[in-house]
Tab-separated table of C-alpha atoms in Angstrom:
chain	number	residue	atom	x	y	z
K	258	UNK	CA	-105.750	140.603	213.422
K	259	UNK	CA	-105.598	137.109	214.891
K	260	UNK	CA	-103.069	138.232	217.516
K	261	UNK	CA	-105.418	140.923	218.796
K	262	UNK	CA	-108.284	138.468	219.072
K	263	UNK	CA	-106.070	135.937	220.864
K	264	UNK	CA	-105.058	138.630	223.334
K	265	UNK	CA	-108.673	139.680	223.959
K	266	UNK	CA	-109.825	136.075	224.472
K	267	UNK	CA	-106.848	135.323	226.741
K	268	UNK	CA	-107.531	138.415	228.817
K	269	UNK	CA	-111.216	137.530	229.118
K	270	UNK	CA	-110.366	133.967	230.192
K	271	UNK	CA	-107.968	135.336	232.809
K	272	UNK	CA	-110.646	137.646	234.230
K	273	UNK	CA	-113.331	134.930	234.280
K	274	UNK	CA	-111.045	132.412	236.006
K	275	UNK	CA	-109.786	134.969	238.523
K	276	UNK	CA	-113.339	135.968	239.442
K	277	UNK	CA	-114.392	132.338	239.779
K	278	UNK	CA	-111.393	131.419	241.915
K	279	UNK	CA	-111.984	134.503	244.054
K	280	UNK	CA	-115.487	133.222	244.850
K	281	UNK	CA	-113.811	129.951	245.756
K	282	UNK	CA	-114.196	126.313	244.921
K	283	UNK	CA	-115.558	123.656	247.220
K	284	UNK	CA	-112.189	121.937	247.210
K	285	UNK	CA	-110.285	122.502	250.495
K	286	UNK	CA	-106.996	121.705	248.758
K	287	UNK	CA	-107.138	124.978	246.809
K	288	UNK	CA	-104.656	127.496	248.169
K	289	UNK	CA	-104.259	131.219	247.546
K	290	UNK	CA	-104.048	131.236	243.724
K	291	UNK	CA	-103.146	134.135	241.460
K	292	UNK	CA	-103.650	133.839	237.705
K	293	UNK	CA	-100.554	135.465	236.183
K	294	UNK	CA	-101.045	134.869	232.457
K	295	UNK	CA	-103.197	133.079	229.899
K	296	UNK	CA	-101.970	132.124	226.440
K	297	UNK	CA	-104.369	130.976	223.764
K	298	UNK	CA	-103.481	129.096	220.583
K	299	UNK	CA	-104.178	130.682	217.199
K	300	UNK	CA	-107.312	128.620	216.628
K	301	UNK	CA	-108.613	129.532	220.133
K	302	UNK	CA	-109.099	125.876	221.072
K	303	UNK	CA	-106.504	125.572	223.812
K	304	UNK	CA	-105.614	127.925	226.666
K	305	UNK	CA	-102.570	127.607	228.892
K	306	UNK	CA	-103.298	129.214	232.261
K	307	UNK	CA	-100.259	130.200	234.329
K	308	UNK	CA	-100.761	130.600	238.070
K	309	UNK	CA	-98.818	131.103	241.282
K	310	UNK	CA	-99.611	129.796	244.746
K	311	UNK	CA	-98.617	131.250	248.094
K	312	UNK	CA	-97.069	128.654	250.347
K	313	UNK	CA	-94.654	125.771	250.281
K	314	UNK	CA	-94.329	122.843	247.900
K	315	UNK	CA	-97.145	120.916	249.605
K	316	UNK	CA	-99.564	123.816	249.028
K	317	UNK	CA	-98.503	123.962	245.384
K	318	UNK	CA	-99.101	120.243	244.878
K	319	UNK	CA	-102.509	120.390	246.600
K	320	UNK	CA	-103.548	123.413	244.537
K	321	UNK	CA	-102.421	121.727	241.304
K	322	UNK	CA	-104.573	118.694	242.169
K	323	UNK	CA	-107.548	120.917	243.033
K	324	UNK	CA	-107.268	122.845	239.754
K	325	UNK	CA	-106.935	119.630	237.774
K	326	UNK	CA	-110.098	118.208	239.333
K	327	UNK	CA	-111.986	121.503	238.790
K	328	UNK	CA	-110.873	121.969	235.162
K	329	UNK	CA	-114.230	120.841	233.719
K	330	UNK	CA	-116.248	123.168	235.937
K	331	UNK	CA	-113.884	126.078	235.208
K	332	UNK	CA	-114.066	125.382	231.472
K	333	UNK	CA	-117.862	125.493	231.549
K	334	UNK	CA	-117.654	128.785	233.464
K	335	UNK	CA	-115.354	130.169	230.769
K	336	UNK	CA	-117.719	128.904	228.047
K	337	UNK	CA	-120.694	130.733	229.604
K	338	UNK	CA	-118.807	134.034	229.707
K	339	UNK	CA	-116.975	133.797	226.390
K	340	UNK	CA	-118.642	134.685	223.105
K	341	UNK	CA	-116.904	132.109	220.939
K	342	UNK	CA	-118.194	129.148	218.988
K	343	UNK	CA	-115.886	126.724	220.814
K	344	UNK	CA	-114.799	126.774	224.420
K	345	UNK	CA	-111.035	126.323	224.705
K	346	UNK	CA	-109.614	123.476	226.733
K	347	UNK	CA	-107.752	124.639	229.832
K	348	UNK	CA	-104.305	123.590	230.974
K	349	UNK	CA	-103.068	124.883	234.323
K	350	UNK	CA	-99.308	125.449	234.568
K	351	UNK	CA	-97.502	126.514	237.725
K	352	UNK	CA	-95.691	129.750	236.937
K	353	UNK	CA	-92.022	129.808	237.914
K	354	UNK	CA	-91.737	133.606	238.097
K	355	UNK	CA	-91.380	133.840	241.914
K	356	UNK	CA	-88.662	131.179	242.013
K	357	UNK	CA	-86.821	132.804	239.107
K	358	UNK	CA	-87.084	136.219	240.777
K	359	UNK	CA	-85.674	134.813	244.032
K	360	UNK	CA	-82.820	133.172	242.130
K	361	UNK	CA	-81.987	136.397	240.288
K	362	UNK	CA	-82.136	138.379	243.537
K	363	UNK	CA	-79.706	135.906	245.147
K	364	UNK	CA	-77.326	136.199	242.188
K	365	UNK	CA	-77.432	139.996	242.343
K	366	UNK	CA	-76.808	139.935	246.100
K	367	UNK	CA	-73.788	137.644	245.578
K	368	UNK	CA	-72.412	139.898	242.817
K	369	UNK	CA	-72.826	142.967	245.053
K	370	UNK	CA	-70.918	141.229	247.876
K	371	UNK	CA	-68.103	140.264	245.490
K	372	UNK	CA	-67.914	143.825	244.178
K	373	UNK	CA	-67.602	145.139	247.723
K	374	UNK	CA	-64.797	142.689	248.542
K	375	UNK	CA	-62.943	143.608	245.336
K	376	UNK	CA	-63.387	147.313	246.109
K	377	UNK	CA	-61.900	146.692	249.578
K	378	UNK	CA	-58.890	144.961	248.041
K	379	UNK	CA	-58.470	147.711	245.458
K	380	UNK	CA	-58.476	150.430	248.120
K	381	UNK	CA	-55.372	148.989	249.800
K	382	UNK	CA	-53.614	147.958	246.571
K	383	UNK	CA	-50.573	149.642	245.075
K	384	UNK	CA	-49.207	149.715	241.570
K	385	UNK	CA	-46.875	146.905	240.510
K	386	UNK	CA	-44.798	149.288	238.390
K	387	UNK	CA	-44.995	152.997	237.909
K	388	UNK	CA	-48.118	154.844	238.900
K	389	UNK	CA	-48.590	155.998	235.303
K	390	UNK	CA	-47.528	153.174	232.960
K	391	UNK	CA	-48.315	155.045	229.749
K	392	UNK	CA	-45.496	156.315	227.555
K	393	UNK	CA	-45.163	160.066	227.667
K	394	UNK	CA	-43.597	162.188	224.927
K	395	UNK	CA	-39.920	162.650	225.510
K	396	UNK	CA	-38.822	166.104	226.449
K	397	UNK	CA	-35.540	167.148	224.893
K	398	UNK	CA	-32.980	169.046	226.912
K	399	UNK	CA	-30.081	171.136	225.590
K	400	UNK	CA	-27.680	168.203	225.908
K	401	UNK	CA	-29.868	165.869	223.828
K	402	UNK	CA	-29.960	167.989	220.653
K	403	UNK	CA	-27.392	167.183	217.942
K	404	UNK	CA	-26.015	169.788	215.575
K	405	UNK	CA	-27.327	167.792	212.606
K	406	UNK	CA	-30.880	168.003	213.901
K	407	UNK	CA	-30.979	171.779	213.655
K	408	UNK	CA	-32.116	173.079	210.295
K	409	UNK	CA	-31.358	176.506	209.011
K	410	UNK	CA	-34.583	178.057	210.162
K	411	UNK	CA	-33.429	181.663	210.213
K	412	UNK	CA	-33.560	182.032	206.437
K	413	UNK	CA	-30.124	183.640	206.035
K	414	UNK	CA	-28.891	183.957	202.506
K	415	UNK	CA	-25.245	184.353	203.515
K	416	UNK	CA	-24.194	180.750	203.012
K	417	UNK	CA	-26.284	180.231	199.912
K	418	UNK	CA	-24.360	180.560	196.678
K	419	UNK	CA	-25.340	179.736	193.183
K	420	UNK	CA	-24.043	176.370	192.123
K	421	UNK	CA	-22.655	175.829	188.727
């Protein structure tokens, strides 16, 4: 039950903050911000707001400063639109998803290039030993069979005598 309520409150906070940031703040340092996620504690008193910013590191730092200075105003906006007894405190955290996605994409690109180089080497490679290194069952020829190996399979009774 508490998890569902946390999710509803977090989603509502995300919508309220996104709408407010879309209307803009009076702070010129604020860049193009996208609210990616909001996580609320079990007692609904603290909300961690994850965001991304388009631009370089300077834009990110300026936007972080603008959000920090506007935290009180944004919290009061959340309090007006939230039907809870207490308004949660807000903490803005820069989301590292874009950087992680770029890093993973670079790793995948490097792995693909290595696979292509290995495939190129494998195409021109030859076997170190035989082409088929697995042991095959030995085929017997007429010269390989001993007389002792042959059993009396014909079922003749000529040589069978009763033994005393």
